[in-house]
CSV table of C-alpha atoms in Angstrom, one decimal:
chain,number,residue,atom,x,y,z
A,1,MET,CA,0.6,-10.2,35.4
A,2,ASN,CA,-1.6,-12.5,33.3
A,3,ASN,CA,0.3,-14.8,31.1
A,4,LEU,CA,-2.1,-14.1,28.2
A,5,TYR,CA,-1.2,-10.4,28.2
A,6,VAL,CA,2.4,-11.5,27.8
A,7,GLU,CA,1.6,-13.8,24.9
A,8,ALA,CA,-0.5,-11.1,23.4
A,9,PHE,CA,2.3,-8.5,23.7
A,10,VAL,CA,5.1,-11.0,22.5
A,11,GLY,CA,2.8,-12.2,19.6
A,12,GLY,CA,2.2,-8.4,18.6
A,13,MET,CA,6.1,-8.0,18.7
A,14,LEU,CA,6.4,-10.9,16.3
A,15,ILE,CA,3.7,-9.5,14.0
A,16,GLY,CA,5.6,-6.0,14.1
A,17,LEU,CA,8.9,-7.8,13.3
A,18,GLY,CA,7.5,-9.8,10.4
A,19,ALA,CA,5.9,-6.7,9.1
A,20,ILE,CA,9.1,-4.5,9.3
A,21,LEU,CA,11.2,-7.1,7.9
A,22,LEU,CA,9.0,-7.2,4.8
A,23,MET,CA,9.8,-3.4,4.5
A,24,LEU,CA,13.3,-3.7,5.3
A,25,LEU,CA,14.1,-6.6,2.8
A,26,ASN,CA,11.2,-6.3,0.2
A,27,GLY,CA,10.3,-2.6,0.5
A,28,ARG,CA,6.7,-3.6,0.8
A,29,ILE,CA,3.8,-2.8,3.2
A,30,ALA,CA,2.8,-6.0,5.0
A,31,GLY,CA,-0.9,-5.6,4.4
A,32,ILE,CA,-2.4,-9.0,4.2
A,33,SER,CA,-5.6,-8.0,2.3
A,34,GLY,CA,-3.3,-6.1,-0.4
A,35,ILE,CA,-0.9,-9.0,-0.8
A,36,VAL,CA,-3.7,-11.6,-1.3
A,37,ASN,CA,-5.4,-9.2,-3.7
A,38,GLY,CA,-2.1,-8.6,-5.7
A,39,ALA,CA,-1.6,-12.4,-5.7
A,40,LEU,CA,-4.9,-13.0,-7.2
A,41,SER,CA,-3.6,-11.6,-10.4
A,42,GLY,CA,-1.7,-15.0,-10.9
A,43,PHE,CA,1.7,-16.4,-10.8
A,44,SER,CA,4.5,-14.3,-12.3
A,45,VAL,CA,7.9,-12.9,-11.3
A,46,GLN,CA,6.0,-9.9,-9.8
A,47,THR,CA,3.7,-11.9,-7.6
A,48,PHE,CA,6.1,-14.7,-6.4
A,49,TRP,CA,7.0,-12.6,-3.2
A,50,ARG,CA,3.3,-12.5,-2.5
A,51,TRP,CA,2.7,-16.2,-2.7
A,52,ALA,CA,5.9,-16.8,-0.7
A,53,PHE,CA,4.6,-14.4,2.1
A,54,ILE,CA,1.2,-16.1,2.1
A,55,LEU,CA,2.8,-19.6,2.2
A,56,GLY,CA,4.8,-18.3,5.3
A,57,LEU,CA,1.5,-17.3,7.0
A,58,VAL,CA,0.0,-20.7,6.1
A,59,VAL,CA,2.8,-22.9,7.4
A,60,ALA,CA,3.2,-20.8,10.6
A,61,PRO,CA,0.9,-22.9,12.8
A,62,PHE,CA,3.2,-25.9,12.1
A,63,VAL,CA,6.1,-24.1,13.6
A,64,ALA,CA,4.1,-22.6,16.4
A,65,SER,CA,2.8,-26.1,17.4
A,66,ILE,CA,6.5,-27.0,18.3
A,67,THR,CA,6.2,-24.6,21.2
A,68,GLY,CA,2.7,-25.7,22.1
A,69,PHE,CA,0.6,-23.0,20.5
A,70,THR,CA,-2.4,-24.3,18.6
A,71,LEU,CA,-5.1,-23.1,16.4
A,72,PRO,CA,-8.6,-22.8,17.6
A,73,THR,CA,-10.7,-26.0,17.2
A,74,SER,CA,-14.2,-24.2,17.2
A,75,LEU,CA,-15.7,-21.1,15.6
A,76,PRO,CA,-18.2,-18.7,17.3
A,77,VAL,CA,-20.5,-18.4,14.3
A,78,ASP,CA,-22.1,-20.6,11.6
A,79,THR,CA,-20.7,-21.1,8.1
A,80,ALA,CA,-23.5,-19.0,6.5
A,81,THR,CA,-22.5,-16.1,8.6
A,82,LEU,CA,-18.8,-16.7,7.7
A,83,VAL,CA,-19.5,-16.6,3.9
A,84,ILE,CA,-21.4,-13.4,4.4
A,85,ALA,CA,-18.7,-11.9,6.7
A,86,GLY,CA,-15.8,-13.1,4.3
A,87,LEU,CA,-17.5,-11.4,1.3
A,88,ILE,CA,-17.8,-8.1,3.2
A,89,VAL,CA,-14.3,-8.3,4.4
A,90,GLY,CA,-13.0,-9.0,0.8
A,91,VAL,CA,-15.1,-6.0,-0.5
A,92,GLY,CA,-14.3,-3.6,2.4
A,93,THR,CA,-10.5,-4.2,2.5
A,94,GLN,CA,-10.4,-3.5,-1.2
A,95,ILE,CA,-12.4,-0.3,-1.1
A,96,GLY,CA,-10.8,0.8,2.1
A,97,SER,CA,-7.2,-0.3,0.9
A,98,GLY,CA,-6.3,-2.3,3.9
A,99,CYS,CA,-7.1,-4.3,7.0
A,100,THR,CA,-5.8,-4.8,10.6
A,101,SER,CA,-2.2,-5.4,9.5
A,102,GLY,CA,-1.9,-2.8,6.6
A,103,HIS,CA,-3.6,0.1,8.4
A,104,GLY,CA,-3.4,-1.1,12.0
A,105,ILE,CA,0.3,-1.9,12.3
A,106,CYS,CA,2.1,-0.7,9.3
A,107,GLY,CA,0.0,2.4,8.7
A,108,ILE,CA,-0.1,3.6,12.1
A,109,GLY,CA,3.5,2.6,12.5
A,110,ARG,CA,4.2,5.1,9.5
A,111,LEU,CA,1.9,7.6,11.4
A,112,SER,CA,-0.2,7.7,8.2
A,113,LYS,CA,-3.3,9.9,8.7
A,114,ARG,CA,-5.4,7.7,6.3
A,115,SER,CA,-4.5,4.6,8.4
A,116,ILE,CA,-5.1,6.2,11.8
A,117,VAL,CA,-8.6,7.2,10.4
A,118,ALA,CA,-9.2,3.8,8.8
A,119,THR,CA,-8.2,1.9,11.9
A,120,MET,CA,-10.5,4.0,14.1
A,121,ILE,CA,-13.4,3.5,11.8
A,122,PHE,CA,-13.1,-0.3,11.3
A,123,MET,CA,-12.6,-0.7,15.2
A,124,GLY,CA,-15.7,1.4,15.8
A,125,SER,CA,-17.6,-0.4,13.1
A,126,ALA,CA,-16.6,-3.9,14.4
A,127,ILE,CA,-17.3,-3.0,18.1
A,128,THR,CA,-20.8,-1.6,17.0
A,129,THR,CA,-21.4,-4.8,15.0
A,130,VAL,CA,-20.6,-7.0,18.0
A,131,ALA,CA,-22.8,-4.8,20.3
A,132,ILE,CA,-25.7,-5.1,18.0
A,133,THR,CA,-25.2,-8.8,17.4
A,134,ASN,CA,-25.4,-9.3,21.2
A,135,LEU,CA,-29.0,-7.9,21.2
A,136,PHE,CA,-30.1,-10.9,19.2
B,1,MET,CA,15.3,-15.7,-5.1
B,2,LYS,CA,16.4,-13.6,-2.1
B,3,TYR,CA,13.1,-11.7,-2.2
B,4,ILE,CA,11.1,-14.8,-2.2
B,5,ILE,CA,12.9,-16.1,0.8
B,6,SER,CA,12.6,-12.9,2.6
B,7,ALA,CA,8.9,-12.5,1.9
B,8,ALA,CA,8.4,-16.2,3.2
B,9,VAL,CA,10.3,-15.5,6.3
B,10,SER,CA,8.4,-12.3,7.1
B,11,GLY,CA,5.2,-14.1,6.4
B,12,LEU,CA,6.1,-16.9,8.8
B,13,ILE,CA,7.2,-14.5,11.6
B,14,LEU,CA,4.0,-12.6,11.2
B,15,GLY,CA,1.8,-15.8,11.1
B,16,LEU,CA,3.7,-17.0,14.3
B,17,GLY,CA,2.7,-13.7,15.9
B,18,LEU,CA,-0.9,-14.2,15.0
B,19,VAL,CA,-0.9,-17.6,16.5
B,20,VAL,CA,1.2,-16.7,19.7
B,21,SER,CA,-1.0,-13.4,20.3
B,22,GLY,CA,-4.2,-15.2,20.1
B,23,MET,CA,-5.4,-13.2,17.2
B,24,VAL,CA,-6.1,-16.5,15.4
B,25,ASP,CA,-8.9,-17.3,17.9
B,26,PRO,CA,-12.2,-15.5,16.8
B,27,VAL,CA,-13.8,-16.1,20.1
B,28,LYS,CA,-11.1,-14.0,21.6
B,29,VAL,CA,-11.4,-11.4,19.0
B,30,ILE,CA,-15.0,-11.0,19.6
B,31,GLY,CA,-14.4,-10.8,23.2
B,32,PHE,CA,-11.9,-7.9,22.5
B,33,LEU,CA,-14.5,-6.2,20.4
B,34,ASP,CA,-17.2,-6.6,22.9
B,35,LEU,CA,-16.4,-3.2,24.5
B,36,PHE,CA,-19.8,-2.8,25.9
B,37,GLY,CA,-20.4,-6.2,27.1
B,38,ASN,CA,-17.9,-8.7,28.5
B,39,TRP,CA,-14.8,-6.9,27.3
B,40,ASP,CA,-11.6,-8.9,27.2
B,41,PRO,CA,-8.8,-6.4,26.7
B,42,THR,CA,-6.1,-8.9,26.1
B,43,LEU,CA,-5.7,-8.3,22.4
B,44,ALA,CA,-5.1,-4.5,22.9
B,45,PHE,CA,-1.6,-5.6,23.8
B,46,VAL,CA,-1.2,-7.1,20.2
B,47,MET,CA,-1.3,-3.9,18.6
B,48,GLY,CA,0.8,-2.3,21.3
B,49,GLY,CA,3.5,-5.0,20.8
B,50,GLY,CA,3.4,-4.6,17.0
B,51,LEU,CA,3.7,-0.9,17.1
B,52,CYS,CA,6.6,-1.0,19.6
B,53,VAL,CA,8.6,-2.8,16.9
B,54,TYR,CA,7.3,-1.3,13.7
B,55,LEU,CA,7.0,2.3,14.6
B,56,PRO,CA,10.6,3.0,15.9
B,57,ILE,CA,12.4,0.8,13.1
B,58,TYR,CA,10.3,2.5,10.5
B,59,HIS,CA,11.1,6.1,11.7
B,60,LEU,CA,14.7,5.5,12.6
B,61,VAL,CA,15.8,3.1,9.7
B,62,VAL,CA,13.4,2.8,6.9
B,63,LYS,CA,12.4,6.5,6.6
B,64,PRO,CA,15.7,8.0,6.6
B,65,ARG,CA,17.1,5.3,4.3
B,66,GLY,CA,14.3,5.3,1.8
B,67,LYS,CA,15.8,2.0,0.5
B,68,THR,CA,15.6,-1.6,1.4
B,69,LEU,CA,18.6,-3.4,3.0
B,70,PHE,CA,19.2,-4.6,-0.6
B,71,ASP,CA,19.4,-1.0,-1.6
B,72,GLU,CA,16.0,-1.3,-3.7
B,73,PRO,CA,13.5,1.5,-3.4
B,74,CYS,CA,10.8,1.2,-0.7
B,75,GLN,CA,7.2,1.2,-2.2
B,76,LEU,CA,5.2,3.3,0.2
B,77,PRO,CA,1.7,4.6,-0.4
B,78,ASN,CA,1.7,8.4,-1.2
B,79,ASN,CA,-2.0,8.9,-0.9
B,80,SER,CA,-2.9,11.1,2.0
B,81,ILE,CA,-6.4,12.0,1.3
B,82,ILE,CA,-9.2,10.6,3.5
B,83,ASP,CA,-11.8,10.0,1.0
B,84,ILE,CA,-15.3,8.3,0.9
B,85,LYS,CA,-13.7,5.0,-0.3
B,86,LEU,CA,-11.6,4.9,2.7
B,87,ILE,CA,-14.4,5.5,5.1
B,88,ILE,CA,-17.0,3.1,3.4
B,89,GLY,CA,-14.3,0.4,3.0
B,90,SER,CA,-13.4,0.5,6.6
B,91,VAL,CA,-17.0,0.5,7.8
B,92,LEU,CA,-17.6,-2.6,5.8
B,93,PHE,CA,-14.3,-4.4,6.8
B,94,GLY,CA,-15.3,-3.6,10.5
B,95,LEU,CA,-18.8,-5.1,9.9
B,96,GLY,CA,-17.4,-8.3,8.4
B,97,TRP,CA,-14.7,-8.5,11.1
B,98,GLY,CA,-17.3,-7.9,14.0
B,99,LEU,CA,-19.7,-10.6,12.5
B,100,SER,CA,-17.1,-13.2,12.3
B,101,GLY,CA,-14.1,-12.3,14.6
B,102,ILE,CA,-11.8,-13.0,11.6
B,103,CYS,CA,-9.7,-10.6,9.5
B,104,PRO,CA,-7.7,-11.7,6.5
B,105,GLY,CA,-4.3,-12.6,8.2
B,106,PRO,CA,-5.8,-15.0,10.7
B,107,ALA,CA,-8.1,-16.4,8.1
B,108,LEU,CA,-5.1,-17.5,6.2
B,109,VAL,CA,-3.2,-18.8,9.2
B,110,ASN,CA,-6.2,-20.9,10.2
B,111,LEU,CA,-6.5,-22.7,6.9
B,112,SER,CA,-4.3,-25.6,8.0
B,113,GLY,CA,-6.7,-26.2,10.9
B,114,GLY,CA,-9.1,-28.0,8.6
B,115,GLN,CA,-12.3,-26.2,9.5
B,116,THR,CA,-14.8,-25.7,6.7
B,117,GLY,CA,-15.9,-22.5,8.1
B,118,ILE,CA,-12.5,-21.0,7.7
B,119,LEU,CA,-12.2,-22.2,4.1
B,120,ALA,CA,-15.7,-20.8,3.4
B,121,PHE,CA,-14.6,-17.5,4.8
B,122,VAL,CA,-11.4,-17.3,2.8
B,123,LEU,CA,-13.1,-18.3,-0.6
B,124,SER,CA,-15.9,-15.8,0.1
B,125,MET,CA,-13.2,-13.2,0.9
B,126,LEU,CA,-11.5,-13.8,-2.4
B,127,LEU,CA,-14.7,-13.6,-4.3
B,128,GLY,CA,-15.4,-10.2,-2.6
B,129,MET,CA,-12.0,-9.0,-3.7
B,130,ILE,CA,-12.3,-10.2,-7.3
B,131,LEU,CA,-15.7,-8.6,-7.5
B,132,THR,CA,-14.5,-5.4,-6.1
B,133,ASN,CA,-11.6,-5.4,-8.6
B,134,ARG,CA,-13.9,-6.0,-11.4
B,135,PHE,CA,-16.4,-3.2,-10.5
B,136,SER,CA,-13.9,-0.6,-9.6
B,137,LYS,CA,-12.2,-0.8,-13.1
């Protein structure tokens, strides 16, 4: 068994654990795009948990580095493409009410029909995008 | 205060998962999405691992309880309609994800890596969210 498969599975379990903890303790769906969007409304008692969750995500690499896991040091595309992609991801996740975490893990985990459909669509769209990009 | 700590711990564990699983590496993500080319199936195990934890705990504990461990109500989406917004939004999200190999969680986790491309992606994503909020009101 390839070590990378084990890391992917164990990492996935940690993602699921973090997400279910947010439900068990805060009663919230761990959808990153939704949490970020809610945090954009500013600092208030209602949004503090969102900022705390985001802080947890941002400091995670420092904790991970203790066990030897590091962040990537190069990106596959140029900054102009990242600006366009970021914009589309921001718009798309708000119109579609979720991303990989909210629909892909929490939504499918709840067996939500909307999330199962959303995940199939964004996976299909992403796979198609990569296939088309490869032609150029 | 306890809700702030529990949210921070949840975010930290989820972020660790994104690093350990390889989801933070856009090269790997694009390899996973390259189904018709040089496909790297590794990241399929990430969703598998996540659902192995989330699905049973949700259905065995959260759903029957209906409340958090602190006895507060769980805030669950009650919309079950598959509408045009869900479809268009998901198509767009997939387009952006496929172009970059980056989705919102890994974008935030990568911020401390100091790459300008990541910062550009995150700022642009925030702008996209703000613009969508403005025009959907």
